[in-house]
Structure formats: C-alpha cells, structure tokens
Amino acid sequence: MTLRRLLLGWVMSGYALVAVASVEPLTFSSPEAENRYKNLIEELRCLVCQNQNLAASDADLAKDLRRETYNMVEEGKTEAEVVDFMVDRYGDFVLYRPPVKSTTLLLWLAPLLLALVGLTILILQIRKRKAASTSDEALSSEEQARLNSLLNQTTDPRNTR
Amino acid sequence: MMRLLIPFGIFIVLIGFLGIGLGLNPREVPSPLINKSAPDFELPMLADPGESLGLEDFKADGVVLFNVWASWCVACRHEHPLLVSLARQNAIPIYGLNYKDERPAALQWLRQLGNPYKASAFDEDGRVGIDWGVYGVPETFLVDARGVIRYKHTGPLTAEAWETELLPRIRQLREQEG
C-alpha cells in the first residue's frame, strides 16, 4: 500500500514537472502585450524539435527564443516585427504558416487543384454514365423492330408452331 | 488497359517523390544568411574576459571558418580532431563561438583536446548564436574577407564535408580575392 502510494506520488510529481516545464513565470506590462506574446509563441516553430511550436517546446533554444520574443514584445515591437526578426535568422521554416511566395504557391494551391481534378473526374464519370444509360433507353428502329418481333413471338405462342 | 495504366502511373510518381523524400535530411534548415553580411557582434574572449572578439577581427584574416561549439556538445567532440588538424596544417584560420557554455568547462575542454581556434568568443546566453541562426551545435560558417557568410555546414564537420563542401568554396573565394 505504501509502495503504491509512493509510486502514485512519484508519477504525479512527474506530471507536475511536465506541466510547468515550458512555462516561465512572466509579467507583462499590458494584457495586449501578453496576447501578442502568446500568439507569437504559438505561431513560431522550435527549430530543434521541429514539430513543436515555441510554446510547447522544452528545448533550450526554444527557451531562448521565448525570452527574445518576450523582450521584443515588452519593447513594444509588433507581431510582424518579431516574425521578421525570426525569419531573418532562421528562414521561413520558423513559421508554422508558410508565406505565399512563388516557391510556396504550389503548396498553397495544391488543395484547390486537387479538388478541381477530383471534381472534373466526378463530372466526367457522371456524364459517361448518363450517356450510357440514355443510349440503353433509345433503341434504333432496327432494334425496335427486332424487339417487337421477339415480343410477338413470346406473347403469341401459336406463331412459333 | 488505360484503366490500369493511369493508377499505375500515379503510383510510380508517388514512389518517386517518396524516394526523394527518403534522401532528404529533415534536420537541415536552409540558412537565410548565406551570401549576406554576417551579423556583427562583439563578445568577450573565452580565454580572456578582458579582451573582446568581433567580426572586425575576422576580416584581417581573409576567408575564415567560424565554428560554433560547446563543451557540453557531444557531436563537437567528433569533429574536433579534424579542426585541430586543419589548424595544424594552417589550412584556414578558425574562429570559435563558444555557445552557452561555462568558461572553466570550455577552457578545460580545449586544454584536453587541443585548441584549433585563433580565438573563441564567449556567448554565454546564446544571444549572438540567435543572430547567426544557430539552432544546433556544432555549426560551421564560411566567412569571406568582406565579412559575408558564404556557406554553412550544420552538424559535425567531416573530412568528406571539408573536401567536397568547404575546400572548393575556399579556393574559389581566395582566387577571387587574388
């Protein structure tokens, strides 16, 4: 029992550690500055762990970049200015939302292009099917004559004898 | 026949892209600083806190390597013998950026493993590292005589990387400068 309690306590303290690890106690000069800071660390990527933003990352570099971000926000820099600072040093990769440029145009347009391709295929298929089904309904005069003769054969069995 | 060929064609293209993807290094982040003026800095020297080291000091030496290292960095240990041998051959002046380190540990490291650096700048809080876009140690920058960053090697420098990536560029830069 005591062992289990000990284990539980150990696990819980571990969780507590994880929870506070990436949150430095910061005081902001205004709620607006705090907002700016929070937006920025959500939008900026940690370059060490790559699939985490600055807010979530525990890497040393992420801590340093959060500190830089905080300092710049407190100096009254706008979000765009802080983003420019990061892009100048680390490139577009630091942004979770890549900017629209000639090199990223394909990336941005790909979903639209794929949707268009899919839609085109869908429309072509529907038309094809419709064409196939209408040609089934309309019989040529030859076919109609043959059908009639066949129908007459089956409806009037005396004719066959 | 077409019914089979089209999906097969798409499949082949997809395999092609995935194959290329396998060959890429996802850790490599292209630096926006290449062919731009190196970020200016002024830091105390590692060996002597009273003296300072800056970009201006590089310029007198022509083309130089600027190597970001730390005593806590395991990969730096791997590349260190190569740097030491390059320094012995006088292949190129090497400057160091001692990144987020402790002075006694860094000095001890150089005493033990040899000191290939003309001088190392002591970047205790990593602020200069951020200006240079450092995101993982070791990193090695090739800086020309005008203080322009010409190339960046991320990760430990290998003999192969030196031969194929750095040396041709260094030769070319030296020729240009005459």
XYZ file of N, CA and C in Angstrom, chain A residues 34-114:
243
model
N 0.774 40.652 -23.536
C 0.704 39.230 -23.209
C 0.064 38.456 -24.356
N -0.984 39.038 -24.943
C -1.650 38.416 -26.085
C -0.716 38.248 -27.253
N 0.028 39.345 -27.523
C 0.956 39.322 -28.634
C 1.981 38.201 -28.425
N 2.498 38.129 -27.199
C 3.496 37.110 -26.865
C 2.917 35.712 -27.081
N 1.688 35.509 -26.588
C 1.085 34.175 -26.696
C 0.830 33.794 -28.147
N 0.350 34.749 -28.939
C 0.145 34.476 -30.368
C 1.457 34.077 -31.027
N 2.511 34.835 -30.711
C 3.801 34.610 -31.369
C 4.377 33.237 -31.045
N 4.345 32.859 -29.763
C 4.969 31.573 -29.435
C 4.114 30.405 -29.930
N 2.848 30.671 -30.278
C 2.029 29.632 -30.914
C 2.396 29.488 -32.394
N 2.738 30.623 -33.011
C 2.955 30.658 -34.463
C 4.363 30.263 -34.866
N 5.314 30.410 -33.934
C 6.721 30.178 -34.285
C 7.122 28.750 -33.951
N 7.934 28.184 -34.838
C 8.335 26.795 -34.708
C 9.651 26.700 -33.933
N 9.740 25.660 -33.115
C 11.016 25.367 -32.479
C 11.883 24.640 -33.493
N 13.124 25.119 -33.701
C 13.952 24.550 -34.772
C 14.641 23.270 -34.359
N 14.598 22.971 -33.071
C 15.260 21.763 -32.610
C 14.304 20.576 -32.713
N 13.068 20.777 -32.207
C 12.131 19.648 -32.226
C 11.261 19.668 -33.472
N 11.262 20.769 -34.167
C 10.652 20.909 -35.491
C 9.146 20.698 -35.570
N 8.602 19.739 -34.824
C 7.154 19.578 -34.906
C 6.446 20.153 -33.691
N 7.142 21.030 -33.003
C 6.506 21.718 -31.886
C 6.683 23.221 -32.089
N 5.734 23.976 -31.563
C 5.928 25.422 -31.607
C 6.721 25.854 -30.371
N 7.039 27.132 -30.330
C 7.842 27.626 -29.207
C 7.116 27.454 -27.879
N 5.785 27.534 -27.936
C 5.008 27.433 -26.695
C 5.127 26.043 -26.088
N 5.188 25.028 -26.934
C 5.135 23.654 -26.433
C 6.515 23.066 -26.176
N 7.549 23.666 -26.782
C 8.852 23.014 -26.759
C 9.624 23.286 -25.473
N 10.359 22.271 -25.083
C 11.169 22.364 -23.877
C 12.649 22.507 -24.209
N 12.947 22.587 -25.499
C 14.349 22.668 -25.912
C 14.956 23.982 -25.426
N 16.260 23.942 -25.221
C 16.982 25.115 -24.746
C 16.815 26.302 -25.693
N 16.896 26.009 -26.986
C 16.776 27.078 -27.977
C 15.379 27.707 -27.919
N 14.374 26.866 -27.709
C 13.005 27.384 -27.622
C 12.873 28.341 -26.441
N 13.524 27.990 -25.333
C 13.504 28.876 -24.161
C 14.133 30.222 -24.501
N 15.289 30.152 -25.197
C 15.986 31.389 -25.573
C 15.137 32.227 -26.515
N 14.479 31.545 -27.468
C 13.675 32.288 -28.438
C 12.426 32.867 -27.778
N 11.899 32.167 -26.767
C 10.776 32.732 -26.000
C 11.226 33.979 -25.260
N 12.451 33.901 -24.718
C 12.991 35.059 -23.988
C 13.152 36.251 -24.940
N 13.706 35.974 -26.139
C 13.851 37.042 -27.134
C 12.498 37.630 -27.495
N 11.539 36.740 -27.719
C 10.187 37.178 -28.084
C 9.607 38.065 -26.986
N 9.771 37.610 -25.747
C 9.259 38.379 -24.608
C 9.886 39.777 -24.564
N 11.221 39.804 -24.708
C 11.909 41.098 -24.667
C 11.420 42.034 -25.759
N 11.257 41.467 -26.964
C 10.828 42.320 -28.073
C 9.403 42.817 -27.875
N 8.542 41.936 -27.369
C 7.150 42.322 -27.118
C 7.105 43.442 -26.080
N 7.926 43.288 -25.056
C 7.948 44.305 -23.995
C 8.540 45.632 -24.496
N 9.406 45.540 -25.516
C 9.943 46.773 -26.109
C 8.909 47.453 -26.989
N 7.766 46.785 -27.171
C 6.695 47.387 -27.951
C 6.738 47.032 -29.425
N 7.498 45.993 -29.778
C 7.553 45.585 -31.193
C 6.247 44.894 -31.586
N 5.867 45.091 -32.841
C 4.630 44.462 -33.319
C 4.900 42.989 -33.649
N 3.809 42.242 -33.834
C 3.963 40.824 -34.184
C 4.768 40.673 -35.462
N 4.470 41.524 -36.449
C 5.171 41.425 -37.743
C 6.666 41.661 -37.556
N 7.028 42.587 -36.681
C 8.448 42.878 -36.458
C 9.167 41.692 -35.822
N 8.491 41.044 -34.854
C 9.103 39.886 -34.206
C 9.242 38.744 -35.213
N 8.207 38.542 -36.031
C 8.246 37.482 -37.042
C 9.388 37.744 -38.022
N 9.549 39.005 -38.445
C 10.647 39.357 -39.353
C 12.002 39.045 -38.733
N 12.140 39.362 -37.466
C 13.385 39.090 -36.732
C 13.731 37.598 -36.830
N 12.724 36.752 -36.584
C 12.956 35.303 -36.602
C 13.246 34.806 -38.018
N 12.492 35.309 -38.996
C 12.670 34.856 -40.382
C 14.045 35.274 -40.913
N 14.511 36.474 -40.521
C 15.835 36.928 -40.939
C 16.925 35.962 -40.488
N 16.713 35.331 -39.354
C 17.751 34.477 -38.788
C 17.571 33.005 -39.135
N 16.323 32.553 -39.126
C 16.090 31.116 -39.290
C 15.344 30.765 -40.575
N 14.926 31.755 -41.344
C 14.229 31.469 -42.596
C 12.751 31.197 -42.369
N 12.050 30.962 -43.473
C 10.598 30.751 -43.403
C 10.234 29.522 -42.579
N 11.209 28.621 -42.417
C 10.942 27.380 -41.698
C 10.454 27.649 -40.275
N 10.822 28.790 -39.736
C 10.452 29.104 -38.357
C 8.952 29.403 -38.238
N 8.310 29.628 -39.382
C 6.875 29.930 -39.372
C 6.075 28.644 -39.559
N 5.049 28.482 -38.747
C 4.187 27.318 -38.949
C 3.297 27.526 -40.164
N 2.967 28.804 -40.442
C 2.151 29.100 -41.623
C 3.059 29.689 -42.686
N 3.428 28.898 -43.714
C 4.361 29.432 -44.709
C 3.751 30.599 -45.473
N 4.555 31.626 -45.802
C 4.044 32.775 -46.528
C 3.757 32.395 -47.985
N 2.840 33.123 -48.609
C 2.551 32.872 -50.025
C 3.636 33.554 -50.863
N 4.423 32.743 -51.565
C 5.525 33.230 -52.399
C 5.535 32.387 -53.654
N 6.431 32.735 -54.596
C 6.492 31.938 -55.822
C 6.863 30.489 -55.510
N 7.735 30.285 -54.481
C 8.167 28.923 -54.183
C 7.130 28.129 -53.396
N 6.190 28.822 -52.757
C 5.210 28.092 -51.954
C 3.827 28.108 -52.594
N 3.759 28.683 -53.804
C 2.458 28.816 -54.460
C 1.802 27.442 -54.666
N 2.616 26.474 -55.105
C 2.096 25.133 -55.366
C 1.532 24.538 -54.074
N 2.251 24.764 -52.991
C 1.810 24.254 -51.691
C 0.439 24.820 -51.317
N 0.282 26.132 -51.524
C -0.975 26.782 -51.159
C -2.119 26.401 -52.097
N -1.786 26.224 -53.398
C -2.844 25.967 -54.383
C -3.170 24.484 -54.519
N -2.278 23.614 -54.002
C -2.465 22.174 -54.182
C -3.855 21.679 -53.756
N -4.374 22.075 -52.595
C -5.698 21.579 -52.200
C -6.767 21.966 -53.209
N -6.712 23.205 -53.688
C -7.685 23.686 -54.666
C -7.554 22.906 -55.978
N -6.300 22.727 -56.422
C -6.050 21.995 -57.669
C -6.562 20.566 -57.568
N -6.248 19.920 -56.442
C -6.684 18.532 -56.261
C -8.205 18.446 -56.247
